[in-house]
Amino acid sequence: MRILTLLALAIAIASVTFALQNSAPVAVQFLGWRSLDLSMALILLITFSFGVLFGFIVSLFPAIKGMRKRSELMREIEQQTYENEDLNRQLTEANNQLQVLQSTQPQHYLPQDTSSNYSSDAYRCLY
């Protein structure tokens, strides 16, 4: 920000210096129109002002288009965030229901027979 301030100050000083050194009256002609005799610095200042204004107007349309696009994308993000929260809420409810179902079902346990080795019994039947 300080660099921009220094740059603006340098441009202002150069402009004042230019205006003081070029104060001779000049007549401008454009498409049959002739101006009064004005100083060269004033004519350049007016020309520069029109250029800045034209540049601002030309850059305004893409800026408005960009702001509209940004607004649309922000609305889409908000909508997707809302949908994401809704899906997370549904997932939490489904997990809670699953836990309730698992806790209410009886557990079935088969007794473990440790007296015989099933693999060795199967081997004996083959021979």
XYZ file of N, CA, C and O in Angstrom, residues 25-108:
336
model
N -0.455 28.413 -24.528
C -1.788 28.129 -25.067
C -1.699 27.380 -26.399
O -0.836 27.654 -27.224
N -2.625 26.409 -26.547
C -2.667 25.569 -27.741
C -4.119 25.461 -28.176
O -5.020 25.336 -27.355
N -4.355 25.439 -29.489
C -5.696 25.247 -30.033
C -5.803 23.820 -30.560
O -4.912 23.327 -31.244
N -6.892 23.143 -30.223
C -7.094 21.754 -30.650
C -8.183 21.736 -31.707
O -9.229 22.360 -31.547
N -7.929 20.968 -32.782
C -8.933 20.791 -33.832
C -9.286 19.313 -33.912
O -8.404 18.458 -33.904
N -10.615 19.033 -34.013
C -11.068 17.645 -34.101
C -12.351 17.607 -34.918
O -13.380 18.153 -34.504
N -12.300 16.974 -36.082
C -13.443 16.812 -36.985
C -14.171 18.139 -37.250
O -15.391 18.246 -37.138
N -13.433 19.140 -37.564
C -14.022 20.435 -37.876
C -14.313 21.296 -36.659
O -14.681 22.456 -36.785
N -14.142 20.761 -35.494
C -14.369 21.526 -34.270
C -13.041 22.114 -33.822
O -12.007 21.454 -33.846
N -13.059 23.335 -33.406
C -11.829 24.003 -32.947
C -12.077 24.561 -31.550
O -13.075 25.222 -31.291
N -11.156 24.267 -30.652
C -11.298 24.722 -29.266
C -10.719 26.114 -29.095
O -10.031 26.634 -29.969
N -10.980 26.661 -27.952
C -10.331 27.913 -27.573
C -8.873 27.630 -27.279
O -8.459 26.484 -27.118
N -8.109 28.647 -27.163
C -6.704 28.452 -26.812
C -6.625 28.103 -25.326
O -6.953 28.916 -24.457
N -6.218 26.876 -25.042
C -6.061 26.395 -23.660
C -4.621 25.946 -23.465
O -3.905 25.651 -24.427
N -4.206 25.859 -22.232
C -2.838 25.409 -21.981
C -2.710 23.931 -22.338
O -3.659 23.140 -22.229
N -1.511 23.573 -22.768
C -1.252 22.192 -23.181
C -1.474 21.227 -22.010
O -2.007 20.135 -22.193
N -1.107 21.615 -20.809
C -1.270 20.748 -19.637
C -2.748 20.482 -19.373
O -3.133 19.348 -19.055
N -3.590 21.507 -19.537
C -5.020 21.316 -19.314
C -5.617 20.390 -20.364
O -6.436 19.528 -20.050
N -5.202 20.550 -21.600
C -5.690 19.666 -22.668
C -5.264 18.233 -22.408
O -6.062 17.292 -22.549
N -4.029 18.021 -21.993
C -3.564 16.662 -21.685
C -4.289 16.092 -20.470
O -4.610 14.894 -20.429
N -4.565 16.942 -19.496
C -5.304 16.490 -18.310
C -6.722 16.065 -18.686
O -7.208 15.019 -18.230
N -7.373 16.833 -19.530
C -8.720 16.467 -19.985
C -8.681 15.174 -20.788
O -9.511 14.282 -20.586
N -7.701 15.042 -21.677
C -7.564 13.822 -22.477
C -7.304 12.608 -21.586
O -7.903 11.540 -21.772
N -6.425 12.780 -20.600
C -6.128 11.689 -19.667
C -7.374 11.309 -18.874
O -7.659 10.119 -18.664
N -8.153 12.308 -18.448
C -9.375 12.039 -17.684
C -10.378 11.239 -18.517
O -11.005 10.301 -18.014
N -10.537 11.616 -19.791
C -11.435 10.844 -20.659
C -10.937 9.412 -20.844
O -11.722 8.470 -20.877
N -9.640 9.251 -20.946
C -9.069 7.907 -21.080
C -9.319 7.047 -19.844
O -9.675 5.864 -19.943
N -9.139 7.637 -18.677
C -9.398 6.917 -17.423
C -10.872 6.544 -17.318
O -11.223 5.408 -16.964
N -11.746 7.486 -17.642
C -13.183 7.226 -17.592
C -13.576 6.121 -18.567
O -14.333 5.206 -18.211
N -13.054 6.174 -19.784
C -13.348 5.131 -20.774
C -12.831 3.764 -20.309
O -13.517 2.755 -20.426
N -11.624 3.746 -19.768
C -11.071 2.480 -19.250
C -11.897 1.912 -18.116
O -12.115 0.706 -18.019
N -12.375 2.785 -17.234
C -13.219 2.346 -16.124
C -14.523 1.748 -16.644
O -14.959 0.692 -16.187
N -15.148 2.418 -17.598
C -16.414 1.923 -18.152
C -16.213 0.589 -18.853
O -17.017 -0.336 -18.700
N -15.123 0.455 -19.603
C -14.861 -0.802 -20.313
C -14.595 -1.937 -19.328
O -15.038 -3.067 -19.542
N -13.905 -1.670 -18.239
C -13.598 -2.734 -17.273
C -14.764 -3.013 -16.334
O -14.748 -4.011 -15.613
N -15.767 -2.159 -16.329
C -16.904 -2.327 -15.430
C -17.743 -3.548 -15.791
O -18.185 -4.291 -14.918
N -17.951 -3.794 -17.082
C -18.800 -4.905 -17.506
C -18.225 -6.280 -17.120
O -18.945 -7.107 -16.566
N -16.944 -6.558 -17.369
C -16.411 -7.844 -16.890
C -16.435 -7.966 -15.368
O -16.625 -9.057 -14.833
N -16.256 -6.847 -14.661
C -16.300 -6.895 -13.195
C -17.696 -7.265 -12.712
O -17.847 -8.082 -11.795
N -18.729 -6.689 -13.333
C -20.105 -7.023 -12.954
C -20.389 -8.484 -13.260
O -21.016 -9.193 -12.463
N -19.918 -8.956 -14.410
C -20.115 -10.361 -14.777
C -19.426 -11.281 -13.760
O -19.987 -12.290 -13.348
N -18.223 -10.919 -13.339
C -17.513 -11.711 -12.339
C -18.223 -11.726 -10.994
O -18.272 -12.752 -10.316
N -18.792 -10.580 -10.598
C -19.524 -10.523 -9.326
C -20.776 -11.394 -9.387
O -21.124 -12.056 -8.412
N -21.461 -11.382 -10.531
C -22.639 -12.240 -10.677
C -22.260 -13.710 -10.599
O -22.934 -14.500 -9.940
N -21.185 -14.085 -11.276
C -20.728 -15.478 -11.251
C -20.344 -15.880 -9.832
O -20.688 -16.979 -9.373
N -19.660 -14.996 -9.119
C -19.276 -15.286 -7.738
C -20.501 -15.476 -6.862
O -20.554 -16.369 -6.024
N -21.510 -14.638 -7.068
C -22.747 -14.743 -6.291
C -23.446 -16.072 -6.568
O -23.928 -16.740 -5.639
N -23.494 -16.477 -7.837
C -24.113 -17.761 -8.184
C -23.355 -18.915 -7.532
O -23.966 -19.855 -7.005
N -22.027 -18.861 -7.574
C -21.228 -19.931 -6.975
C -21.393 -19.974 -5.455
O -21.430 -21.053 -4.858
N -21.505 -18.800 -4.822
C -21.723 -18.774 -3.372
C -23.074 -19.386 -3.010
O -23.179 -20.121 -2.024
N -24.111 -19.084 -3.809
C -25.422 -19.702 -3.552
C -25.339 -21.220 -3.722
O -25.925 -21.975 -2.950
N -24.602 -21.667 -4.736
C -24.460 -23.106 -4.957
C -23.712 -23.762 -3.801
O -24.080 -24.856 -3.355
N -22.691 -23.097 -3.285
C -21.945 -23.627 -2.135
C -22.852 -23.723 -0.918
O -22.836 -24.726 -0.191
N -23.664 -22.689 -0.682
C -24.585 -22.715 0.457
C -25.586 -23.864 0.314
O -25.887 -24.553 1.295
N -26.098 -24.065 -0.900
C -27.059 -25.149 -1.133
C -26.395 -26.504 -0.902
O -26.964 -27.379 -0.245
N -25.189 -26.689 -1.413
C -24.500 -27.964 -1.233
C -24.123 -28.182 0.227
O -24.140 -29.320 0.710
N -23.787 -27.121 0.944
C -23.494 -27.244 2.374
C -24.735 -27.698 3.125
O -24.663 -28.576 3.993
N -25.876 -27.111 2.792
C -27.130 -27.507 3.428
C -27.444 -28.972 3.123
O -27.810 -29.738 4.022
N -27.269 -29.388 1.860
C -27.522 -30.786 1.495
C -26.556 -31.719 2.214
O -26.944 -32.805 2.664
N -25.293 -31.300 2.350
C -24.297 -32.111 3.045
C -24.672 -32.282 4.515
O -24.577 -33.390 5.068
N -25.107 -31.205 5.160
C -25.523 -31.291 6.563
C -26.743 -32.198 6.709
O -26.833 -32.977 7.660
N -27.673 -32.104 5.767
C -28.866 -32.957 5.802
C -28.479 -34.426 5.646
O -28.983 -35.294 6.371
N -27.574 -34.719 4.723
C -27.131 -36.110 4.536
C -26.363 -36.611 5.758
O -26.517 -37.781 6.146
N -25.559 -35.766 6.365
C -24.856 -36.169 7.595
C -25.845 -36.448 8.715
O -25.665 -37.407 9.482
N -26.897 -35.637 8.809
C -27.929 -35.863 9.826
C -28.637 -37.200 9.571
O -28.866 -37.990 10.487
N -28.961 -37.490 8.307
C -29.610 -38.765 7.966
C -28.691 -39.944 8.265
O -29.140 -40.983 8.757
N -27.404 -39.794 7.981
C -26.448 -40.864 8.272
C -26.351 -41.118 9.769
O -26.323 -42.275 10.211
N -26.338 -40.063 10.562
C -26.283 -40.215 12.018
C -27.531 -40.927 12.533
O -27.433 -41.834 13.375
N -28.681 -40.551 12.002
C -29.925 -41.205 12.419
C -29.922 -42.683 12.021
O -30.339 -43.546 12.806
N -29.420 -42.988 10.824
C -29.361 -44.383 10.378
C -28.402 -45.182 11.249
O -28.691 -46.332 11.614
N -27.261 -44.606 11.616
C -26.315 -45.295 12.495
C -26.925 -45.528 13.868
O -26.743 -46.596 14.471
N -27.655 -44.547 14.381
C -28.318 -44.714 15.685
C -29.366 -45.824 15.626
O -29.466 -46.643 16.546
N -30.146 -45.867 14.555
C -31.148 -46.921 14.398
C -30.483 -48.284 14.287
O -30.966 -49.274 14.850
N -29.353 -48.358 13.582
C -28.632 -49.622 13.452
C -28.105 -50.082 14.807
O -28.200 -51.266 15.150
N -27.599 -49.169 15.600
C -27.112 -49.533 16.932
C -28.254 -50.016 17.818
O -28.089 -50.959 18.586
N -29.414 -49.379 17.697
C -30.570 -49.801 18.490
C -30.993 -51.204 18.070
O -31.281 -52.067 18.906
N -31.032 -51.459 16.751
C -31.417 -52.793 16.263
C -30.417 -53.851 16.700
O -30.798 -54.958 17.074
N -29.146 -53.524 16.659
C -28.136 -54.503 17.065
C -28.198 -54.772 18.560
O -27.942 -55.884 19.007
N -28.542 -53.798 19.352
C -28.583 -54.012 20.801
C -29.841 -54.768 21.222
O -29.856 -55.416 22.262
N -30.915 -54.713 20.432
C -32.148 -55.403 20.801
C -32.205 -56.833 20.284
O -33.000 -57.626 20.771
N -31.388 -57.195 19.319
C -31.410 -58.566 18.805
C -30.663 -59.483 19.759
O -29.617 -59.124 20.296
N -31.205 -60.705 19.963
C -30.505 -61.644 20.853
C -29.229 -62.143 20.180
O -29.155 -62.270 18.964
N -28.252 -62.408 21.014
C -26.979 -62.920 20.511
C -27.039 -64.440 20.459
O -27.425 -65.089 21.425
N -26.695 -65.026 19.351
C -26.666 -66.480 19.181
C -25.219 -66.935 19.204
O -24.420 -66.538 18.385
